[in-house]
Structures are given as C-alpha cells and as structure tokens.
Coordinates of C-alpha atoms in Angstrom, one line a residue:
Chain J
M468 CA 3.6 -111.9 -48.1
S469 CA 1.7 -111.1 -51.2
V470 CA 3.2 -110.9 -54.7
F471 CA 3.8 -107.6 -56.4
M472 CA 1.6 -106.7 -59.4
D473 CA 1.5 -103.9 -61.9
L474 CA -2.0 -103.6 -63.2
N475 CA -1.6 -101.0 -65.8
V476 CA 0.8 -101.4 -68.7
L477 CA -0.4 -99.6 -71.8
F478 CA -1.0 -101.6 -74.9
S479 CA 0.8 -100.8 -78.1
A480 CA 0.7 -102.6 -81.3
D481 CA 4.5 -102.8 -81.4
R482 CA 5.3 -106.4 -80.4
S483 CA 8.9 -105.9 -79.5
R484 CA 7.9 -103.0 -77.2
M485 CA 5.4 -105.2 -75.4
Q486 CA 8.0 -107.9 -75.1
S487 CA 10.6 -105.6 -73.6
L488 CA 7.9 -104.2 -71.2
V489 CA 7.0 -107.6 -69.9
E490 CA 10.6 -108.7 -69.6
T491 CA 11.5 -105.6 -67.6
A492 CA 8.5 -106.1 -65.3
A493 CA 9.5 -109.7 -64.7
H494 CA 13.1 -108.6 -64.1
L495 CA 12.0 -106.0 -61.6
G496 CA 10.0 -108.6 -59.6
F497 CA 6.4 -108.1 -60.7
S498 CA 4.5 -111.4 -60.7
T499 CA 1.6 -110.2 -62.7
V500 CA 1.0 -107.4 -65.3
A501 CA -2.2 -106.4 -66.9
I502 CA -2.1 -105.0 -70.4
N503 CA -4.4 -102.0 -70.5
Y504 CA -6.5 -101.1 -73.5
V505 CA -7.8 -97.6 -73.2
F506 CA -11.2 -97.0 -74.8
E507 CA -12.5 -93.5 -75.1
P508 CA -15.9 -93.5 -76.7
T509 CA -17.1 -90.3 -78.3
T510 CA -20.7 -89.6 -79.2
K511 CA -19.8 -88.5 -82.7
K512 CA -19.3 -91.9 -84.2
K513 CA -19.9 -95.3 -83.0
Q514 CA -16.6 -97.0 -81.9
E515 CA -16.0 -100.6 -81.4
V516 CA -14.7 -101.7 -78.0
P517 CA -11.2 -103.1 -78.8
S518 CA -10.9 -106.8 -78.4
P519 CA -7.7 -108.0 -76.7
V520 CA -5.0 -109.6 -78.6
P521 CA -4.3 -113.1 -77.3
I522 CA -1.3 -113.2 -75.0
S523 CA 0.4 -115.9 -76.9
E524 CA 0.4 -113.7 -80.1
L525 CA 1.6 -110.7 -78.3
I526 CA 4.5 -112.0 -76.3
G527 CA 6.4 -115.2 -77.1
Q528 CA 7.8 -116.9 -74.1
L529 CA 6.7 -115.5 -70.8
P530 CA 9.8 -114.6 -68.8
V531 CA 10.4 -116.0 -65.3
V532 CA 9.9 -113.5 -62.5
Q533 CA 13.2 -112.6 -60.8
G534 CA 13.3 -114.3 -57.4
R535 CA 10.6 -116.8 -58.1
S536 CA 10.3 -119.9 -60.2
R537 CA 7.1 -119.1 -62.0
P538 CA 6.7 -117.2 -65.2
I539 CA 5.0 -113.8 -65.1
K540 CA 1.3 -113.7 -65.5
V541 CA -0.2 -111.4 -68.1
L542 CA -3.8 -110.3 -68.0
N543 CA -6.0 -108.1 -70.1
R544 CA -7.7 -105.0 -68.9
L545 CA -10.0 -102.5 -70.4
T546 CA -10.2 -98.9 -69.3
V547 CA -13.3 -96.9 -70.4
V548 CA -12.9 -93.1 -70.2
M549 CA -16.3 -91.9 -69.4
S550 CA -17.6 -88.5 -70.1
E551 CA -21.2 -89.5 -70.2
A552 CA -23.3 -92.1 -68.4
S553 CA -24.1 -93.9 -71.7
H554 CA -20.5 -94.7 -72.4
F555 CA -20.3 -97.7 -70.1
R556 CA -22.8 -100.4 -70.8
P557 CA -23.0 -102.9 -68.0
N558 CA -22.9 -106.5 -68.9
A559 CA -21.8 -105.9 -72.5
T560 CA -20.5 -109.0 -74.2
E561 CA -17.3 -107.3 -75.3
Y562 CA -16.3 -106.8 -71.8
R563 CA -16.1 -110.5 -71.2
A564 CA -12.9 -110.9 -73.0
F565 CA -11.1 -108.8 -70.5
D566 CA -9.9 -109.9 -67.1
L567 CA -10.2 -106.5 -65.4
L568 CA -12.5 -103.6 -66.0
A569 CA -11.7 -100.0 -65.2
I570 CA -13.4 -96.7 -65.5
Q571 CA -12.0 -93.3 -65.6
P572 CA -14.8 -90.8 -64.7
T573 CA -14.4 -87.2 -65.7
T574 CA -17.2 -85.5 -63.9
E575 CA -18.4 -85.5 -60.3
K576 CA -21.8 -87.1 -61.1
L577 CA -20.1 -89.8 -63.1
F578 CA -17.7 -90.4 -60.3
H579 CA -20.6 -90.9 -57.9
T580 CA -22.4 -93.3 -60.2
T581 CA -19.2 -95.3 -60.8
C582 CA -18.5 -95.6 -57.1
M583 CA -22.0 -96.7 -56.1
L584 CA -23.4 -98.5 -59.1
C585 CA -21.1 -99.6 -61.9
D586 CA -19.9 -103.1 -62.0
V587 CA -16.2 -102.5 -62.3
D588 CA -13.0 -103.4 -60.5
I589 CA -10.9 -100.2 -60.7
I590 CA -11.7 -96.5 -60.7
C591 CA -8.9 -94.6 -62.3
I592 CA -8.0 -91.2 -60.9
S593 CA -6.8 -89.0 -63.7
V594 CA -3.3 -87.6 -63.2
T595 CA -2.8 -85.6 -66.3
E596 CA -5.1 -82.7 -65.3
K597 CA -6.1 -80.8 -62.3
L598 CA -8.9 -82.6 -60.6
P599 CA -12.2 -81.2 -61.9
F600 CA -14.1 -82.2 -58.8
F601 CA -13.5 -82.8 -55.2
F602 CA -13.7 -86.2 -53.6
K603 CA -16.5 -86.7 -51.1
R604 CA -16.4 -89.3 -48.4
A605 CA -19.8 -90.8 -49.2
P606 CA -19.2 -92.3 -52.7
I607 CA -15.7 -93.3 -51.7
N608 CA -16.9 -95.2 -48.7
G609 CA -19.6 -96.8 -50.8
A610 CA -16.9 -97.9 -53.3
I611 CA -14.7 -99.3 -50.5
D612 CA -17.6 -101.3 -49.1
R613 CA -18.2 -102.8 -52.5
G614 CA -14.6 -103.8 -53.0
V615 CA -13.8 -101.3 -55.8
V616 CA -10.3 -99.9 -55.7
F617 CA -8.9 -96.5 -56.8
E618 CA -5.9 -96.4 -59.0
V619 CA -3.1 -93.8 -59.3
S620 CA -0.6 -94.2 -62.0
Y621 CA 2.8 -92.6 -62.0
A622 CA 4.3 -92.8 -65.5
S623 CA 3.1 -89.3 -66.4
A624 CA 5.0 -88.0 -63.4
L625 CA 8.2 -89.3 -65.0
R626 CA 7.7 -87.3 -68.2
D627 CA 6.9 -83.8 -67.1
S628 CA 7.2 -81.6 -64.1
T629 CA 3.7 -80.2 -64.4
M630 CA 2.3 -83.7 -64.6
R631 CA 4.3 -84.5 -61.5
R632 CA 2.5 -81.8 -59.6
Y633 CA -0.9 -83.0 -60.8
T634 CA -0.1 -86.6 -59.9
I635 CA 1.0 -85.8 -56.4
A636 CA -1.8 -83.3 -55.8
N637 CA -4.5 -85.7 -57.0
A638 CA -3.0 -88.6 -55.2
V639 CA -2.8 -86.7 -51.9
C640 CA -6.4 -85.6 -52.3
L641 CA -7.5 -89.1 -52.8
M642 CA -5.6 -90.5 -49.9
E643 CA -7.1 -87.9 -47.6
S644 CA -10.6 -88.9 -48.5
C645 CA -10.1 -92.7 -48.6
K646 CA -7.7 -92.9 -45.7
G647 CA -5.4 -95.1 -47.6
K648 CA -7.7 -98.0 -48.1
N649 CA -8.4 -99.7 -51.4
V650 CA -5.8 -97.9 -53.4
I651 CA -3.4 -99.3 -56.0
V652 CA -0.5 -97.6 -57.5
S653 CA 0.5 -98.7 -61.0
S654 CA 2.6 -97.4 -63.8
A655 CA 0.8 -96.5 -67.0
A656 CA 4.0 -97.4 -68.8
E657 CA 4.4 -97.2 -72.5
K658 CA 8.1 -98.1 -72.6
A659 CA 10.2 -100.4 -70.6
L660 CA 12.1 -97.5 -69.2
E661 CA 9.1 -96.1 -67.5
L662 CA 8.7 -99.0 -65.1
R663 CA 9.9 -98.8 -61.6
G664 CA 10.6 -101.5 -59.1
P665 CA 8.0 -102.5 -56.5
Y666 CA 9.9 -101.1 -53.5
D667 CA 10.4 -97.8 -55.4
I668 CA 6.7 -97.6 -55.8
V669 CA 6.2 -98.3 -52.1
N670 CA 8.4 -95.3 -51.4
L671 CA 6.3 -93.2 -53.8
G672 CA 3.3 -94.2 -51.7
A673 CA 4.9 -92.5 -48.7
L674 CA 5.2 -89.4 -50.9
F675 CA 1.4 -89.6 -51.6
G676 CA 0.6 -89.7 -48.0
L677 CA 0.2 -93.4 -47.4
S678 CA 1.6 -95.1 -44.4
D679 CA 4.3 -97.7 -44.9
A680 CA 2.0 -100.6 -44.5
D681 CA -0.7 -99.1 -46.7
S682 CA 1.9 -98.3 -49.3
K683 CA 3.1 -101.8 -49.5
E684 CA -0.4 -103.1 -49.6
A685 CA -1.1 -100.8 -52.5
V686 CA 1.3 -102.8 -54.7
S687 CA 0.6 -106.2 -53.4
S688 CA -2.4 -107.4 -51.5
T689 CA -4.9 -104.8 -52.7
C690 CA -3.9 -105.7 -56.3
R691 CA -4.6 -109.3 -55.4
A692 CA -8.0 -108.3 -54.0
V693 CA -8.7 -106.6 -57.4
L694 CA -8.0 -109.8 -59.2
L695 CA -10.3 -111.8 -57.0
H696 CA -13.0 -109.2 -57.3
A697 CA -12.7 -109.4 -61.1
E698 CA -13.1 -113.2 -60.9
T699 CA -16.3 -112.9 -58.9
R700 CA -17.6 -110.3 -61.4
K701 CA -17.0 -112.7 -64.2
T702 CA -19.0 -115.6 -62.8
A703 CA -22.2 -113.6 -62.9
S704 CA -24.7 -113.4 -60.2
G705 CA -26.2 -116.0 -57.9
I706 CA -23.6 -118.7 -58.6
V707 CA -22.2 -120.5 -55.7
Y708 CA -18.7 -121.9 -56.0
T709 CA -16.2 -123.3 -53.6
R710 CA -12.8 -121.9 -53.0
I711 CA -10.0 -123.7 -51.4
S712 CA -9.2 -121.5 -48.6
Q713 CA -8.4 -121.8 -44.9
Q714 CA -11.0 -119.4 -43.7
E715 CA -14.1 -120.5 -45.7
A716 CA -15.0 -123.4 -47.9
L717 CA -18.1 -121.8 -49.6
Q718 CA -18.3 -118.5 -51.2
D719 CA -21.6 -117.1 -52.3
C720 CA -21.1 -114.7 -55.1
V721 CA -23.9 -112.2 -56.0
G722 CA -23.0 -109.5 -58.5
S723 CA -20.1 -107.4 -57.3
E724 CA -19.2 -108.4 -53.8
A725 CA -15.7 -108.3 -52.4
P726 CA -14.5 -111.8 -51.9
A727 CA -14.2 -112.9 -48.3
A728 CA -10.9 -114.5 -48.8
K729 CA -9.0 -111.3 -49.2
R730 CA -10.7 -108.2 -47.8
P731 CA -8.9 -104.9 -47.1
K732 CA -8.0 -104.6 -43.5
P733 CA -10.8 -102.9 -41.5
T734 CA -9.2 -100.2 -39.3
Chain P
K1335 CA 25.0 -95.2 -31.5
M1336 CA 22.4 -94.1 -29.0
R1337 CA 21.1 -96.3 -26.3
A1338 CA 17.6 -95.2 -25.7
G1339 CA 16.7 -97.4 -22.7
A1340 CA 17.7 -100.4 -20.8
E1341 CA 15.1 -102.8 -19.5
E1342 CA 15.4 -104.2 -16.0
A1343 CA 17.3 -107.4 -15.6
E1344 CA 14.8 -110.3 -15.6
S1345 CA 14.9 -113.2 -13.3
S1346 CA 16.9 -115.3 -15.8
G1347 CA 19.7 -112.8 -15.5
Y1348 CA 19.9 -111.1 -18.9
Q1349 CA 19.5 -107.4 -19.8
R1350 CA 17.5 -106.2 -22.7
V1351 CA 18.7 -103.1 -24.5
V1352 CA 16.5 -101.2 -26.9
L1353 CA 18.2 -99.3 -29.7
K1354 CA 16.1 -96.6 -31.3
N1355 CA 17.3 -94.9 -34.4
A1356 CA 20.5 -96.8 -34.2
S1357 CA 21.9 -95.7 -37.5
P1358 CA 22.2 -92.1 -38.5
H1359 CA 22.7 -92.9 -42.1
Q1360 CA 21.0 -95.0 -44.7
Y1361 CA 22.9 -96.5 -47.6
L1362 CA 21.5 -96.8 -51.1
K1363 CA 23.0 -98.9 -53.9
S1364 CA 21.6 -97.8 -57.2
D1365 CA 22.2 -98.5 -60.8
L1366 CA 22.0 -96.5 -63.9
P1367 CA 23.0 -99.2 -66.2
P1368 CA 24.2 -98.4 -69.8
R1369 CA 21.5 -100.5 -71.3
V1370 CA 18.9 -98.4 -69.5
L1371 CA 20.0 -95.1 -71.0
E1372 CA 18.7 -95.1 -74.5
D1373 CA 21.9 -93.6 -75.8
E1374 CA 24.5 -96.1 -74.8
S1375 CA 27.5 -93.9 -75.4
A1376 CA 26.8 -91.8 -72.3
R1377 CA 29.7 -91.2 -70.1
V1378 CA 28.7 -90.2 -66.6
S1379 CA 31.5 -89.3 -64.2
A1380 CA 31.2 -89.2 -60.4
I1381 CA 30.9 -85.4 -60.4
D1382 CA 28.2 -85.6 -63.1
L1383 CA 26.3 -88.1 -60.9
K1384 CA 26.5 -85.9 -57.9
T1385 CA 25.2 -82.9 -59.9
F1386 CA 22.5 -85.1 -61.3
I1387 CA 21.3 -86.3 -57.9
T1388 CA 21.3 -82.7 -56.6
S1389 CA 19.2 -81.6 -59.6
C1390 CA 16.8 -84.4 -59.1
L1391 CA 16.3 -83.5 -55.5
R1392 CA 15.9 -79.8 -56.5
S1393 CA 13.3 -80.5 -59.1
L1394 CA 11.2 -82.5 -56.7
F1395 CA 11.8 -80.9 -53.3
G1396 CA 13.3 -77.6 -54.2
E1397 CA 16.3 -75.9 -52.5
V1398 CA 15.6 -77.6 -49.1
G1399 CA 15.8 -81.0 -50.8
A1400 CA 18.9 -80.1 -52.7
A1401 CA 20.5 -79.2 -49.4
L1402 CA 20.3 -82.8 -48.3
N1403 CA 23.6 -84.2 -47.4
V1404 CA 24.0 -87.0 -50.1
D1405 CA 27.4 -88.5 -50.4
V1406 CA 28.6 -90.7 -53.3
L1407 CA 30.7 -93.3 -51.5
K1408 CA 31.6 -95.4 -54.4
Y1409 CA 31.0 -95.1 -58.1
D1410 CA 31.8 -97.5 -60.9
E1411 CA 31.9 -95.8 -64.3
E1412 CA 31.8 -99.0 -66.3
T1413 CA 28.6 -100.4 -64.8
L1414 CA 27.3 -97.1 -63.5
T1415 CA 26.6 -98.5 -60.1
A1416 CA 26.7 -96.0 -57.2
L1417 CA 26.7 -96.3 -53.5
L1418 CA 25.1 -93.4 -51.8
R1419 CA 24.8 -92.3 -48.2
V1420 CA 22.1 -90.1 -46.9
P1421 CA 20.9 -89.1 -43.4
S1422 CA 18.0 -91.4 -42.3
R1423 CA 15.5 -88.6 -42.3
G1424 CA 16.2 -87.9 -45.9
L1425 CA 15.9 -91.4 -47.3
V1426 CA 12.3 -91.0 -48.6
K1427 CA 13.1 -87.7 -50.2
L1428 CA 16.2 -89.0 -52.0
W1429 CA 14.7 -92.3 -53.0
S1430 CA 11.5 -90.8 -54.4
S1431 CA 13.4 -88.1 -56.3
L1432 CA 15.6 -90.7 -57.9
T1433 CA 12.5 -92.8 -58.8
L1434 CA 10.6 -90.0 -60.3
Q1435 CA 13.4 -88.8 -62.5
G1436 CA 12.8 -89.7 -66.1
F1437 CA 15.4 -87.7 -68.0
Y1438 CA 19.1 -87.3 -67.9
Q1439 CA 20.3 -84.5 -70.2
N1440 CA 17.4 -85.0 -72.5
R1441 CA 17.9 -88.7 -72.6
V1442 CA 15.3 -91.1 -71.2
C1443 CA 16.8 -92.8 -68.2
A1444 CA 15.6 -95.0 -65.3
F1445 CA 17.3 -95.0 -62.0
R1446 CA 17.1 -98.4 -60.5
V1447 CA 17.6 -98.7 -56.8
L1448 CA 19.1 -102.1 -56.0
Q1449 CA 19.5 -102.2 -52.2
V1450 CA 18.8 -100.0 -49.3
S1451 CA 20.0 -100.6 -45.8
P1452 CA 21.0 -98.7 -42.7
F1453 CA 24.1 -100.8 -42.5
L1454 CA 26.8 -100.7 -45.2
L1455 CA 27.8 -104.3 -44.6
A1456 CA 24.4 -105.5 -45.7
L1457 CA 24.9 -104.1 -49.2
T1458 CA 27.8 -106.4 -49.9
G1459 CA 25.6 -109.4 -50.5
N1460 CA 22.5 -109.6 -52.7
S1461 CA 20.3 -112.6 -52.6
R1462 CA 18.8 -111.8 -55.9
D1463 CA 22.2 -112.4 -57.6
L1464 CA 22.6 -115.7 -55.9
Q1465 CA 23.4 -118.6 -58.2
L1466 CA 21.8 -121.6 -56.7
D1467 CA 23.4 -124.2 -58.9

C-alpha cells in the first residue's frame, strides 16, 4: 500500500495560506505535498527562473499526517509553461534547486518534443482551455517508456462549470490515449478549501475514465514513481548507486530512465 | 439480499455461498464543517442540505443525476455532519458531484466525505478518530 501524495500545490507568498494548505493536506491524509512554482517565460523580456523558498522559512512546524506517525514531507517543484522550444533549457543550474520538474506544453510539436526528449518528470495537461491539439499514441507511449507521467489537476473544476467541462473533456481524452498508465491527479490548490481527500480523488478518477485500480494508483504509486524518477534525474548520467531494495541491489542510472524499483504495471 | 450461487459441498462438509451485489444501498457519511465554510455564521437545515445535494447532482450530471434517489438519513445541524443513502449504482455520481462542488450560495465550501460503506453499521466506528492513549 503506497502513500498518498499531492504533487501540485500552488505557491503563494502568503505564509499563513501555505501553512493552512499544508496542514489541511496533512489532515486529509497526504504524506507528501509538492509546492509548485509556475514559471511562464515570455520572449519579450528575460525573466528569472524563481528560486524556491526554503521549506523551513515557509512553514514552521510540519504537521503530522493523519493516521501515520511521520510529519508530512514538503517538496519543491517547478512548472515551466512552454510556448516555444527555447523556453526550457535542459540542465540549467536553476532547475537543480527543485525536486520535481514539470512542463506544460501548449502546442502539438512541443508536446511531441516534451514526451520524447525533454528531461522532466511530469507533463501537465492544461485544464483551463479546450485542448488545442489531439493526443497521439506515439509520443504518449514514448513518454510512458521513459517514465514520464501526465498530470491532470482538478482545482479549476471546483471554481467554474466551464472549467469543469474542460477538465473532464481533456482528462477523458488523455485516458483514452494512454490507457490509464502513468497518470497522476493532483489539485492545483491555491487555498486550503480547494483540497480534497485522497479517496475523493480516487472517485474522480472513475469519472475521468480510469478503472478503480488505475485510479488509486494515480494518487499513490504513480506519484511515488515520479519522485523516484526525479531522484534519478538529479544524480546526473552515468552514476551507479545502490538502492536498498528487495528486487535489486544495484541500479544503473543513465539520464532519465525509470527506476526499476517502482515501474508502472505492464498490462 | 440476493444469493447468486451456491458452490457444491466439498469433502470437508461445508457449503460456500457467494453473494454478489449484496447490498442495494451505499451509505455515505459526510461533513460540511462550519470551519470549512468561509462564512462561519451559515445555518444549513436538513432541507437546505437536500436541495444543495440535488443541485450539485444537477450541475454535474443534469436531470438524470438529480433524479438519483438520495436520502438524508441523519443530519446534525451543529456539526453539519450528514448520513446519506444512495443506491449502489449511483455512488460514483453522488460522490463525485459532492467532491467537485466548490460553492454553496456564493460561499466557498468543501464537502468532505468521511466514510463510505455498503453497511450502515460500519459507519458507527472510525479508526481515524481512535485515541490510542
């Protein structure tokens, strides 16, 4: 049984709001949250990639997860909204400060490049607009082989009925193409009230077209796979390190390979 | 309760009975706690709750969803905890429409579902509230 994680909690400078967000997440039963810094580069002026605020400054005492004895884990994540291929620079030094990297492609060509080439962990599917392109099996299967996951977020569905339609439409489209593998569902919550419990999200997965097992995986074991993938990405290429695991003792890590310890179930 | 099939008696002399779809209803215990509503002075009566649930179902699933037979079995106005009953085939619809509801009368709200079970007895205890000391 894997733990529940919510890998998308939007960053805001308001410290009390972040505090209440993390506390609510811990109360609902999420063992890990990732604070998401959204970066949208425009070609007009050069923008700095935001650097993450250290967790200890942002949130005082990490609350204990309900039902477990450990405090909640808080990670940092960067989402780059790409409208051009030059927006994402691989191996940039600013990206090292983040635990997770995500990309939100806006065109079909970029989606293809992101799936096949880019060194990221998560590909965000936009939910606030009608999908500008159709999903094709080829890049999606390429991404699944590499260990990259697709993310659907549900907070915009809470705010507006039009957004709800877009979320469900885009999610259903994605599930048809990827057959329910390598998907995570997360909130893009700005406030504590926009968070929902893990089993509620499992039920939402049924609405998006996922089976029961896939739906639960979308909140638990696939998220864990993302974290492991992010760790392998961080340790650069060609480094061999050992992992304490029942299956294997040695893991060879070259670039962005899905870790053998936790792979999505081949069906 | 329907008995869908009875396996043959095995050599050890017992009979295995398989119950499929044993329970026609699913029970949902949910919470709309005062602290979750941004405006804490909200008073929600049982009738308000029933209309609210029907409107949630209607906004997500339309008239067909709103026609779902949801019963409010118990409602506590102080803690805003409700016990709902729904036919088993409608559980996903009800649960997802409650989850995706963000507003109650222009106030931000969050419906938290505490327990779901096909058996009402199972909703009496909650291991999350267990005090281990």
